[in-house]
XYZ file of N, CA and C in Angstrom:
741
model
N -11.628 5.030 20.506
C -11.645 3.657 21.006
C -11.388 2.660 19.883
N -11.991 2.915 18.688
C -11.817 1.967 17.583
C -10.361 1.877 17.162
N -9.654 3.029 17.170
C -8.239 2.998 16.798
C -7.420 2.222 17.812
N -7.803 2.316 19.092
C -7.112 1.565 20.132
C -7.311 0.077 19.941
N -8.540 -0.334 19.626
C -8.828 -1.749 19.387
C -8.021 -2.268 18.204
N -7.946 -1.457 17.133
C -7.175 -1.853 15.954
C -5.719 -2.064 16.319
N -5.167 -1.139 17.119
C -3.774 -1.256 17.514
C -3.538 -2.513 18.324
N -4.463 -2.830 19.225
C -4.330 -4.031 20.043
C -4.332 -5.277 19.176
N -5.242 -5.327 18.191
C -5.322 -6.488 17.295
C -4.028 -6.648 16.517
N -3.512 -5.531 15.980
C -2.276 -5.588 15.216
C -1.115 -6.021 16.085
N -1.067 -5.490 17.297
C 0.022 -5.831 18.199
C -0.011 -7.300 18.567
N -1.198 -7.834 18.845
C -1.321 -9.243 19.204
C -0.797 -10.125 18.085
N -1.181 -9.800 16.849
C -0.719 -10.643 15.753
C 0.790 -10.531 15.591
N 1.322 -9.322 15.717
C 2.749 -9.140 15.559
C 3.548 -9.856 16.620
N 3.125 -9.751 17.864
C 3.880 -10.354 18.952
C 3.810 -11.871 18.908
N 2.650 -12.420 18.626
C 2.508 -13.868 18.604
C 3.150 -14.485 17.374
N 3.273 -13.692 16.308
C 3.848 -14.219 15.100
C 2.786 -14.472 14.058
N 3.103 -15.343 13.126
C 2.211 -15.598 12.016
C 2.163 -17.085 11.702
N 1.129 -17.561 11.036
C 1.005 -18.990 10.752
C 0.683 -19.241 9.281
N 0.982 -20.455 8.799
C 0.682 -20.820 7.425
C -0.730 -21.384 7.370
N -1.615 -20.662 6.694
C -3.007 -21.082 6.531
C -3.224 -21.442 5.065
N -3.858 -22.568 4.804
C -4.178 -22.953 3.438
C -3.000 -23.475 2.647
N -1.932 -23.859 3.325
C -0.752 -24.354 2.629
C -0.593 -25.855 2.754
N 0.614 -26.337 2.550
C 0.881 -27.766 2.624
C 2.311 -28.003 3.096
N 2.563 -29.206 3.578
C 3.911 -29.565 3.993
C 4.840 -29.526 2.784
N 6.020 -28.967 2.988
C 6.983 -28.915 1.891
C 7.843 -30.172 1.904
N 8.415 -30.502 0.766
C 9.334 -31.627 0.688
C 10.517 -31.349 1.606
N 10.944 -32.346 2.347
C 12.032 -32.173 3.309
C 13.244 -31.489 2.676
N 13.694 -30.403 3.307
C 14.898 -29.665 2.939
C 14.812 -28.989 1.577
N 13.595 -28.853 1.061
C 13.428 -28.135 -0.204
C 13.664 -26.640 0.004
N 13.210 -26.125 1.148
C 13.427 -24.714 1.484
C 14.665 -24.648 2.374
N 15.801 -24.441 1.761
C 17.089 -24.616 2.428
C 17.502 -23.416 3.281
N 16.871 -22.273 3.072
C 17.241 -21.039 3.771
C 16.405 -20.799 5.023
N 15.409 -21.636 5.258
C 14.496 -21.427 6.390
C 15.212 -21.655 7.720
N 15.024 -20.717 8.642
C 15.591 -20.831 9.985
C 14.472 -20.861 11.015
N 14.690 -21.620 12.069
C 13.797 -21.622 13.228
C 14.501 -20.866 14.346
N 13.888 -19.776 14.804
C 14.435 -19.020 15.927
C 13.732 -19.508 17.183
N 14.522 -19.955 18.148
C 13.955 -20.627 19.316
C 14.324 -19.921 20.618
N 13.362 -19.966 21.525
C 13.514 -19.390 22.864
C 13.157 -20.476 23.865
N 14.061 -20.757 24.793
C 13.862 -21.879 25.727
C 13.638 -23.190 24.981
N 14.335 -23.340 23.856
C 14.279 -24.551 23.027
C 12.936 -24.780 22.353
N 12.118 -23.737 22.248
C 10.844 -23.830 21.538
C 10.818 -22.803 20.411
N 10.346 -23.229 19.240
C 10.224 -22.328 18.098
C 9.228 -21.226 18.410
N 9.594 -19.993 18.096
C 8.621 -18.913 18.257
C 8.622 -17.929 17.088
N 9.653 -17.947 16.248
C 9.676 -17.084 15.073
C 10.493 -17.746 13.972
N 10.207 -17.352 12.746
C 10.982 -17.821 11.613
C 12.110 -16.859 11.296
N 12.979 -17.275 10.419
C 14.081 -16.439 9.966
C 14.576 -16.932 8.624
N 15.477 -16.167 8.025
C 15.999 -16.507 6.702
C 17.510 -16.375 6.689
N 18.197 -17.438 6.334
C 19.651 -17.407 6.201
C 20.008 -16.641 4.936
N 20.854 -15.598 5.065
C 21.264 -14.822 3.892
C 22.776 -14.846 3.699
N 23.485 -15.427 4.663
C 24.952 -15.474 4.676
C 25.306 -16.590 5.653
N 26.433 -17.262 5.487
C 26.738 -18.367 6.400
C 26.631 -18.026 7.884
N 26.787 -16.738 8.235
C 26.762 -16.382 9.654
C 25.670 -15.377 10.017
N 24.745 -15.109 9.081
C 23.720 -14.100 9.355
C 22.329 -14.584 8.957
N 21.374 -14.305 9.834
C 19.963 -14.636 9.613
C 19.140 -13.361 9.754
N 18.170 -13.192 8.872
C 17.249 -12.051 8.923
C 15.936 -12.502 9.531
N 15.356 -11.654 10.381
C 14.036 -11.940 10.938
C 13.306 -10.619 11.161
N 12.144 -10.682 11.796
C 11.362 -9.486 12.103
C 11.822 -8.892 13.427
N 11.876 -7.574 13.499
C 12.315 -6.908 14.730
C 11.386 -7.204 15.899
N 10.100 -7.442 15.610
C 9.181 -7.702 16.734
C 9.416 -9.088 17.347
N 10.311 -9.873 16.750
C 10.707 -11.161 17.332
C 11.894 -11.012 18.290
N 12.322 -9.800 18.536
C 13.536 -9.568 19.330
C 13.478 -10.180 20.721
N 14.576 -10.773 21.101
C 14.880 -11.160 22.476
C 16.395 -11.050 22.631
N 16.914 -10.938 23.860
C 18.368 -10.860 24.041
C 19.081 -12.048 23.396
N 20.234 -11.780 22.809
C 20.969 -12.807 22.069
C 21.251 -14.044 22.904
N 21.550 -13.865 24.183
C 21.919 -15.014 25.019
C 20.746 -15.942 25.321
N 19.529 -15.513 24.974
C 18.347 -16.341 25.213
C 17.884 -17.070 23.954
N 18.557 -16.817 22.847
C 18.096 -17.343 21.565
C 18.961 -18.482 21.047
N 18.339 -19.291 20.226
C 19.023 -20.341 19.475
C 18.436 -20.344 18.070
N 19.268 -20.566 17.081
C 18.817 -20.667 15.694
C 19.099 -22.077 15.196
N 18.098 -22.671 14.548
C 18.255 -24.012 13.983
C 18.067 -23.932 12.473
N 19.037 -24.432 11.739
C 18.970 -24.553 10.285
C 18.870 -26.028 9.929
N 18.435 -26.322 8.704
C 18.318 -27.713 8.279
C 17.242 -28.466 9.033
N 16.245 -27.738 9.508
C 15.145 -28.350 10.267
C 13.956 -28.592 9.348
N 13.272 -29.698 9.571
C 12.014 -29.949 8.863
C 10.909 -30.300 9.843
N 11.143 -31.324 10.660
C 10.133 -31.784 11.615
C 10.628 -31.593 13.043
N 9.819 -30.917 13.855
C 10.164 -30.736 15.263
C 9.945 -32.009 16.077
N 9.197 -32.943 15.533
C 8.844 -34.145 16.290
C 9.885 -35.254 16.183
N 10.894 -35.058 15.338
C 11.922 -36.094 15.191
C 13.275 -35.460 14.920
N 14.329 -36.113 15.374
C 15.695 -35.664 15.114
C 16.161 -36.349 13.842
N 16.342 -35.559 12.789
C 16.614 -36.135 11.478
C 18.102 -36.222 11.155
N 18.924 -35.551 11.936
C 20.362 -35.658 11.747
C 20.979 -34.606 10.858
N 20.149 -33.761 10.237
C 20.673 -32.723 9.352
C 20.603 -31.333 9.982
N 20.088 -31.259 11.200
C 19.930 -29.970 11.864
C 21.286 -29.364 12.232
N 21.365 -28.062 12.150
C 22.527 -27.315 12.639
C 22.021 -26.297 13.652
N 22.495 -26.399 14.895
C 22.043 -25.506 15.960
C 23.129 -24.484 16.291
N 22.685 -23.262 16.549
C 23.626 -22.177 16.809
C 23.152 -21.309 17.968
N 24.094 -20.913 18.806
C 23.829 -19.805 19.707
C 23.919 -18.525 18.892
N 23.350 -17.456 19.410
C 23.350 -16.168 18.712
C 24.311 -15.231 19.435
N 25.273 -14.693 18.713
C 26.264 -13.813 19.338
C 25.840 -12.353 19.334
N 24.931 -11.997 18.426
C 24.538 -10.593 18.323
C 23.169 -10.478 17.658
N 22.352 -9.541 18.154
C 21.059 -9.232 17.544
C 21.040 -7.742 17.238
N 20.836 -7.393 15.982
C 20.836 -5.995 15.558
C 19.471 -5.637 14.990
N 18.730 -4.817 15.719
C 17.424 -4.338 15.264
C 17.629 -3.060 14.458
N 16.927 -2.934 13.351
C 17.050 -1.721 12.530
C 16.733 -0.500 13.378
N 17.579 0.512 13.264
C 17.527 1.652 14.195
C 16.236 2.467 14.116
N 15.476 2.350 13.034
C 14.232 3.113 12.911
C 12.990 2.241 13.082
N 13.157 1.071 13.660
C 12.001 0.197 13.903
C 11.003 0.874 14.833
N 9.725 0.819 14.455
C 8.644 1.397 15.258
C 7.755 0.258 15.746
N 7.833 -0.041 17.042
C 7.082 -1.181 17.575
C 5.580 -0.926 17.628
N 5.148 0.326 17.472
C 3.719 0.635 17.471
C 3.086 0.377 16.100
N 3.831 0.692 15.043
C 3.285 0.571 13.690
C 3.896 -0.583 12.903
N 4.960 -1.203 13.429
C 5.706 -2.268 12.758
C 6.425 -1.792 11.507
N 6.623 -0.470 11.386
C 7.433 0.039 10.284
C 8.894 -0.326 10.544
N 9.620 -0.668 9.480
C 11.029 -1.090 9.592
C 11.181 -2.322 10.486
N 10.298 -3.289 10.294
C 10.261 -4.493 11.135
C 11.288 -5.516 10.649
N 12.549 -5.259 10.981
C 13.624 -6.134 10.512
C 14.767 -6.150 11.530
N 15.377 -7.309 11.685
C 16.576 -7.414 12.513
C 17.500 -8.470 11.924
N 18.765 -8.374 12.301
C 19.783 -9.332 11.883
C 20.291 -10.089 13.094
N 20.469 -11.388 12.949
C 21.039 -12.219 14.003
C 22.357 -12.794 13.500
N 23.413 -12.579 14.285
C 24.710 -13.142 13.929
C 24.897 -14.455 14.667
N 25.162 -15.509 13.920
C 25.377 -16.820 14.517
C 26.763 -16.878 15.145
N 26.910 -17.699 16.173
C 28.195 -17.782 16.882
C 29.306 -18.335 15.992
N 28.935 -19.046 14.948
C 29.909 -19.596 14.003
C 29.210 -19.708 12.649
N 29.944 -19.773 11.557
C 29.310 -19.905 10.244
C 28.591 -21.243 10.091
N 27.475 -21.207 9.401
C 26.758 -22.441 9.083
C 27.546 -23.229 8.042
N 27.361 -24.535 8.055
C 27.950 -25.395 7.030
C 26.955 -25.468 5.874
N 27.323 -24.903 4.750
C 26.443 -24.919 3.585
C 26.566 -26.272 2.892
N 25.409 -26.891 2.657
C 25.402 -28.225 2.064
C 24.107 -28.432 1.296
N 23.752 -29.666 1.034
C 22.553 -29.963 0.245
C 21.271 -29.540 0.943
N 21.322 -29.336 2.266
C 20.115 -29.006 3.027
C 20.077 -27.573 3.541
N 21.206 -26.908 3.530
C 21.299 -25.545 4.065
C 22.006 -24.647 3.053
N 21.290 -23.626 2.580
C 21.831 -22.654 1.636
C 21.182 -21.294 1.907
N 21.902 -20.194 1.686
C 21.301 -18.877 1.902
C 20.303 -18.517 0.816
N 19.331 -17.684 1.181
C 18.381 -17.159 0.207
C 19.084 -16.111 -0.648
N 18.542 -15.883 -1.824
C 19.111 -14.902 -2.752
C 18.428 -13.558 -2.530
N 19.211 -12.544 -2.207
C 18.659 -11.204 -2.027
C 18.362 -10.577 -3.385
N 17.350 -9.716 -3.465
C 17.062 -9.040 -4.734
C 18.109 -7.976 -5.025
N 18.205 -7.569 -6.260
C 19.086 -6.465 -6.634
C 18.352 -5.146 -6.427
N 19.104 -4.127 -6.102
C 18.502 -2.811 -5.877
C 17.808 -2.306 -7.135
N 18.383 -2.599 -8.304
C 17.850 -2.066 -9.556
C 16.807 -2.973 -10.209
N 16.370 -4.016 -9.496
C 15.343 -4.903 -10.044
C 14.010 -4.173 -10.129
N 13.235 -4.439 -11.160
C 11.927 -3.798 -11.321
C 11.032 -4.110 -10.128
N 10.159 -3.164 -9.740
C 9.250 -3.396 -8.611
C 8.358 -4.610 -8.855
N 7.995 -5.284 -7.791
C 7.077 -6.417 -7.910
C 5.728 -5.930 -8.421
N 5.154 -6.673 -9.344
C 3.892 -6.286 -9.956
C 2.705 -6.947 -9.260
N 1.540 -6.349 -9.427
C 0.310 -6.918 -8.902
C 0.151 -8.356 -9.393
N -0.117 -9.279 -8.469
C -0.347 -10.665 -8.833
C 0.897 -11.520 -8.925
N 2.079 -10.938 -8.695
C 3.304 -11.740 -8.710
C 3.189 -12.889 -7.710
N 3.480 -14.100 -8.154
C 3.367 -15.274 -7.284
C 4.568 -15.360 -6.352
N 4.292 -15.569 -5.068
C 5.333 -15.675 -4.049
C 5.025 -16.868 -3.147
N 6.004 -17.270 -2.365
C 5.828 -18.375 -1.420
C 6.287 -17.935 -0.043
N 5.455 -18.207 0.969
C 5.809 -17.926 2.356
C 5.814 -19.250 3.110
N 6.759 -19.402 4.031
C 6.909 -20.692 4.709
C 7.137 -20.517 6.203
N 6.840 -21.590 6.954
C 7.063 -21.558 8.393
C 6.410 -22.727 9.103
N 6.560 -22.728 10.425
C 5.995 -23.777 11.265
C 4.797 -23.274 12.061
N 4.193 -22.205 11.616
C 3.073 -21.635 12.353
C 1.854 -22.535 12.352
N 0.877 -22.163 13.182
C -0.330 -22.978 13.279
C -1.061 -22.978 11.948
N -1.820 -24.013 11.702
C -2.457 -24.216 10.401
C -3.952 -23.983 10.425
N -4.470 -23.612 11.587
C -5.897 -23.356 11.734
C -6.067 -22.044 12.476
N -6.952 -21.195 11.992
C -7.150 -19.872 12.574
C -7.487 -19.951 14.054
N -8.161 -21.011 14.474
C -8.620 -21.112 15.859
C -7.693 -21.971 16.722
N -6.496 -22.254 16.209
C -5.562 -23.104 16.944
C -4.332 -22.314 17.372
N -3.706 -22.749 18.449
C -2.440 -22.165 18.877
C -1.342 -23.224 18.932
N -1.568 -24.358 18.262
C -0.572 -25.412 18.190
C 0.240 -25.251 16.913
N 1.550 -25.158 17.055
C 2.409 -25.015 15.892
C 2.380 -26.271 15.033
N 2.654 -26.083 13.749
C 2.802 -27.233 12.864
C 4.098 -27.958 13.223
N 4.087 -29.287 13.314
C 5.325 -30.020 13.622
C 6.275 -30.081 12.433
N 5.773 -29.780 11.237
C 6.607 -29.839 10.032
C 6.559 -28.503 9.302
N 7.586 -28.243 8.525
C 7.652 -27.008 7.756
C 6.592 -27.026 6.657
N 5.857 -25.937 6.564
C 4.797 -25.816 5.577
C 5.001 -24.538 4.770
N 4.354 -24.480 3.612
C 4.455 -23.299 2.756
C 3.131 -23.074 2.047
N 2.920 -21.840 1.620
C 1.716 -21.512 0.870
C 2.077 -20.457 -0.170
N 1.450 -20.548 -1.332
C 1.655 -19.557 -2.386
C 0.671 -18.410 -2.204
N 1.177 -17.197 -2.306
C 0.347 -15.998 -2.199
C 0.739 -15.048 -3.323
N -0.132 -14.106 -3.631
C 0.133 -13.151 -4.698
C 0.364 -11.753 -4.139
N 1.279 -11.027 -4.766
C 1.543 -9.647 -4.360
C 0.306 -8.792 -4.615
N -0.022 -7.953 -3.651
C -1.141 -7.018 -3.754
C -0.560 -5.614 -3.653
N -0.583 -4.877 -4.755
C 0.074 -3.569 -4.781
C -0.803 -2.443 -4.248
N -2.119 -2.630 -4.266
C -3.022 -1.578 -3.776
C -3.372 -1.799 -2.308
N -2.356 -2.030 -1.494
C -2.583 -2.427 -0.104
C -3.198 -1.310 0.735
N -3.000 -0.058 0.331
C -3.617 1.047 1.065
C -5.138 0.925 1.072
N -5.683 0.269 0.066
C -7.135 0.074 -0.001
C -7.631 -0.722 1.194
N -6.800 -1.631 1.687
C -7.196 -2.488 2.801
C -6.811 -1.898 4.158
N -5.668 -1.219 4.204
C -5.147 -0.764 5.499
C -5.040 0.754 5.636
N -5.378 1.493 4.586
C -5.365 2.949 4.634
C -3.994 3.474 5.052
N -3.921 4.249 6.116
C -2.702 4.948 6.510
C -1.648 4.037 7.122
N -1.947 2.772 7.324
C -1.016 1.884 8.028
C 0.176 1.450 7.171
N 0.022 1.447 5.867
C 1.063 0.919 4.982
C 2.087 1.997 4.628
N 3.382 1.654 4.768
C 4.455 2.576 4.394
C 5.209 2.010 3.193
N 6.156 2.793 2.687
C 6.958 2.340 1.550
C 7.860 1.168 1.916
N 7.999 0.890 3.210
C 8.854 -0.199 3.677
C 8.109 -1.521 3.801
N 6.860 -1.537 3.377
C 6.018 -2.725 3.509
C 5.493 -3.166 2.149
N 5.173 -4.449 2.040
C 4.454 -4.958 0.875
C 3.409 -5.950 1.363
N 2.368 -6.130 0.575
C 1.272 -7.024 0.961
C 1.191 -8.202 0.005
N 0.743 -9.330 0.528
C 0.557 -10.524 -0.296
C -0.553 -11.370 0.298
N -1.307 -12.007 -0.571
C -2.420 -12.840 -0.140
C -3.379 -13.007 -1.295
N -4.664 -13.124 -0.978
C -5.713 -13.255 -1.981
C -6.896 -12.402 -1.566
N -7.564 -11.805 -2.543
C -8.707 -10.950 -2.236
C -9.821 -11.721 -1.554
N -9.904 -13.043 -1.807
C -10.945 -13.863 -1.184
C -10.446 -14.561 0.077
N -9.200 -14.283 0.476
C -8.666 -14.856 1.713
C -8.340 -16.329 1.565
N -8.222 -17.002 2.713
C -8.025 -18.449 2.729
C -6.589 -18.918 2.756
N -5.636 -18.060 2.334
C -4.227 -18.445 2.335
C -3.409 -17.297 2.909
N -2.574 -17.626 3.900
C -1.857 -16.553 4.590
C -0.812 -17.154 5.523
N 0.022 -16.270 6.079
C 0.893 -16.632 7.186
C 0.192 -16.192 8.457
N 0.603 -16.742 9.594
C -0.054 -16.370 10.852
C 0.801 -16.773 12.053
N 0.217 -16.971 13.246
C 0.995 -17.170 14.475
C 2.047 -18.276 14.356
N 3.300 -17.920 14.631
C 4.406 -18.865 14.564
C 5.282 -18.692 13.340
N 4.797 -17.943 12.326
C 5.554 -17.740 11.090
C 6.288 -16.408 11.045
N 6.003 -15.504 11.971
C 6.616 -14.175 11.958
C 8.119 -14.252 11.778
N 8.640 -13.316 10.993
C 10.071 -13.277 10.747
C 10.517 -14.161 9.607
N 9.624 -15.015 9.114
C 9.963 -15.947 8.052
C 10.009 -15.301 6.676
N 10.428 -16.057 5.661
C 10.668 -15.510 4.330
C 9.456 -15.496 3.405
N 9.391 -14.443 2.597
C 8.502 -14.370 1.440
C 9.414 -14.354 0.221
N 9.302 -15.380 -0.607
C 10.169 -15.531 -1.777
C 9.352 -15.294 -3.041
N 9.817 -14.361 -3.879
C 9.135 -14.036 -5.133
C 10.150 -14.096 -6.276
N 9.820 -14.822 -7.317
C 10.721 -14.962 -8.466
C 12.121 -15.413 -8.040
N 12.168 -16.280 -7.028
C 13.436 -16.828 -6.582
C 14.249 -15.922 -5.680
N 13.702 -14.755 -5.317
C 14.427 -13.810 -4.482
C 13.709 -13.579 -3.153
N 14.496 -13.317 -2.129
C 13.991 -13.039 -0.785
C 13.484 -11.600 -0.759
N 12.170 -11.432 -0.875
C 11.582 -10.102 -1.022
C 10.904 -9.576 0.241
N 10.499 -10.459 1.158
C 9.747 -9.964 2.306
C 9.945 -10.785 3.564
N 9.653 -10.139 4.701
C 9.685 -10.782 6.014
C 8.277 -10.766 6.578
N 7.781 -11.905 7.023
C 6.448 -11.955 7.630
C 6.416 -10.977 8.802
N 5.479 -10.016 8.754
C 5.478 -8.952 9.756
C 4.174 -8.851 10.537
N 3.079 -8.433 9.877
C 1.844 -8.220 10.631
C 0.613 -8.321 9.730
N -0.539 -8.134 10.326
C -1.806 -8.153 9.618
C -2.937 -8.166 10.619
N -4.150 -8.179 10.132
C -5.330 -8.283 10.989
C -5.933 -9.660 10.787
N -5.949 -10.460 11.839
C -6.374 -11.851 11.772
C -5.463 -12.579 10.784
N -5.907 -13.706 10.249
C -5.106 -14.486 9.309
C -6.011 -15.016 8.207
N -5.525 -14.974 6.982
C -6.287 -15.457 5.824
C -7.622 -14.745 5.695
N -7.665 -13.508 6.162
C -8.880 -12.700 6.128
C -9.038 -12.089 4.736
N -10.189 -12.239 4.087
C -10.362 -11.708 2.731
C -10.236 -10.193 2.661
N -10.411 -9.514 3.790
C -10.346 -8.059 3.793
C -8.986 -7.504 4.186
N -8.098 -8.373 4.665
C -6.818 -7.900 5.172
C -5.695 -8.870 4.796
N -4.979 -8.606 3.694
C -3.864 -9.478 3.302
C -2.708 -9.370 4.289
N -1.789 -10.333 4.222
C -0.614 -10.297 5.080
C 0.313 -9.159 4.685
N 0.967 -8.574 5.685
C 1.887 -7.465 5.444
C 3.309 -7.932 5.753
N 4.224 -7.586 4.867
C 5.606 -8.044 4.944
C 6.562 -6.857 4.903
N 7.669 -6.982 5.609
C 8.734 -5.984 5.511
C 9.411 -6.130 4.157
N 9.553 -5.021 3.446
C 10.114 -5.048 2.093
C 11.645 -5.054 2.162
N 12.238 -6.195 1.866
C 13.681 -6.384 1.982
C 14.479 -5.382 1.147
N 13.962 -5.018 -0.007
C 14.710 -4.130 -0.901
C 15.095 -2.808 -0.242
N 14.305 -2.381 0.723
C 14.555 -1.101 1.377
C 15.746 -1.162 2.339
N 16.253 -2.356 2.599
C 17.284 -2.513 3.635
C 18.562 -3.162 3.114
N 18.700 -3.258 1.802
C 19.863 -3.941 1.242
C 21.171 -3.258 1.621
N 21.196 -1.935 1.593
C 22.424 -1.214 1.945
C 22.797 -1.468 3.396
N 21.797 -1.422 4.290
C 22.036 -1.664 5.716
C 22.536 -3.083 5.949
N 21.870 -4.051 5.329
C 22.258 -5.454 5.485
C 23.691 -5.675 5.017
N 23.998 -5.188 3.820
C 25.336 -5.400 3.264
C 26.406 -4.698 4.096
N 26.089 -3.503 4.605
C 27.062 -2.767 5.418
C 27.371 -3.530 6.697
N 26.325 -4.037 7.353
C 26.512 -4.787 8.602
C 27.384 -6.017 8.359
N 27.048 -6.783 7.335
C 27.786 -8.022 7.071
C 29.250 -7.742 6.737
N 29.486 -6.683 5.975
C 30.852 -6.373 5.545
C 31.702 -5.761 6.653
N 31.065 -5.076 7.604
C 31.825 -4.332 8.608
C 31.821 -4.945 9.998
N 30.987 -5.935 10.232
C 30.950 -6.562 11.544
C 31.844 -7.792 11.533
N 32.957 -7.708 12.200
C 33.909 -8.821 12.194
C 33.777 -9.647 13.461
C-alpha cells in the first residue's frame, strides 16, 4: 500500500507540473529561452527553446500537437507586452523509452509551425557538450517558470519567476531506487526553494548550459525530497538527430 501511495503522489506532481517556490520575479526578457506551452490558451507546462523551430519539454506534458500552442518572448500573462511570439505546434515527439510510471526518460520535442524570430527577447538555450565534466555537488543552477509560488496554492504566477538551486549528486539517499542515470537532482537539504506545479517541462540552467528539464518530485521545496530533473546530456544525440533529419 505504501508503494502505491508513493506512486500516486509522484504521479500527481508530475501531471500537474511544478512551481517556483522561494524565488523571485526575473527581469523582463532576461530568460530569453523560456517557453510557455499552452492548452486551450492557458499555460500548463514550461519549455525551452533550443533551435529556432524546436522546443524541449517534459514527456509527461504531452498532448496532441493540434491542441497545443507555444509562446516565446512572454513575461507577464496579465498584459500584452508586444514582444510575444505565438506558434501552433506541427509535431510532438516523445522519447521512445519514456516510462510514464517512473518518469524515466521524461523528455519530448515540439516542432513549431514556423521558425521563431531570434531577437533581443528570444534566443535558444545553450546545450551542454557531451564531453563536458559531470556536474559536481553544489553546482549552482537556475530553474524558471510561471508555476504557483505557494505550496498550498493552485494559482499560477502571472509573471515569470526563477530560483537558484544547487545540484545534489547523492540523490539516491533521498529517493532510493527511483533515481536513474537519466535524472539529476537539485534543491537544498533544508528545502524552501524548488520548482512545482506549473513549472514542469521548464529549464534548469547550470554554468550557462541547459542541463535539466523540470520533471518530478515529492511535494515541493521539501527538505527531504529535492526536485528531480531529466538530464539533458543523456539525450543530445537524439535531439541533434531529430533536428538534423526532420525537414
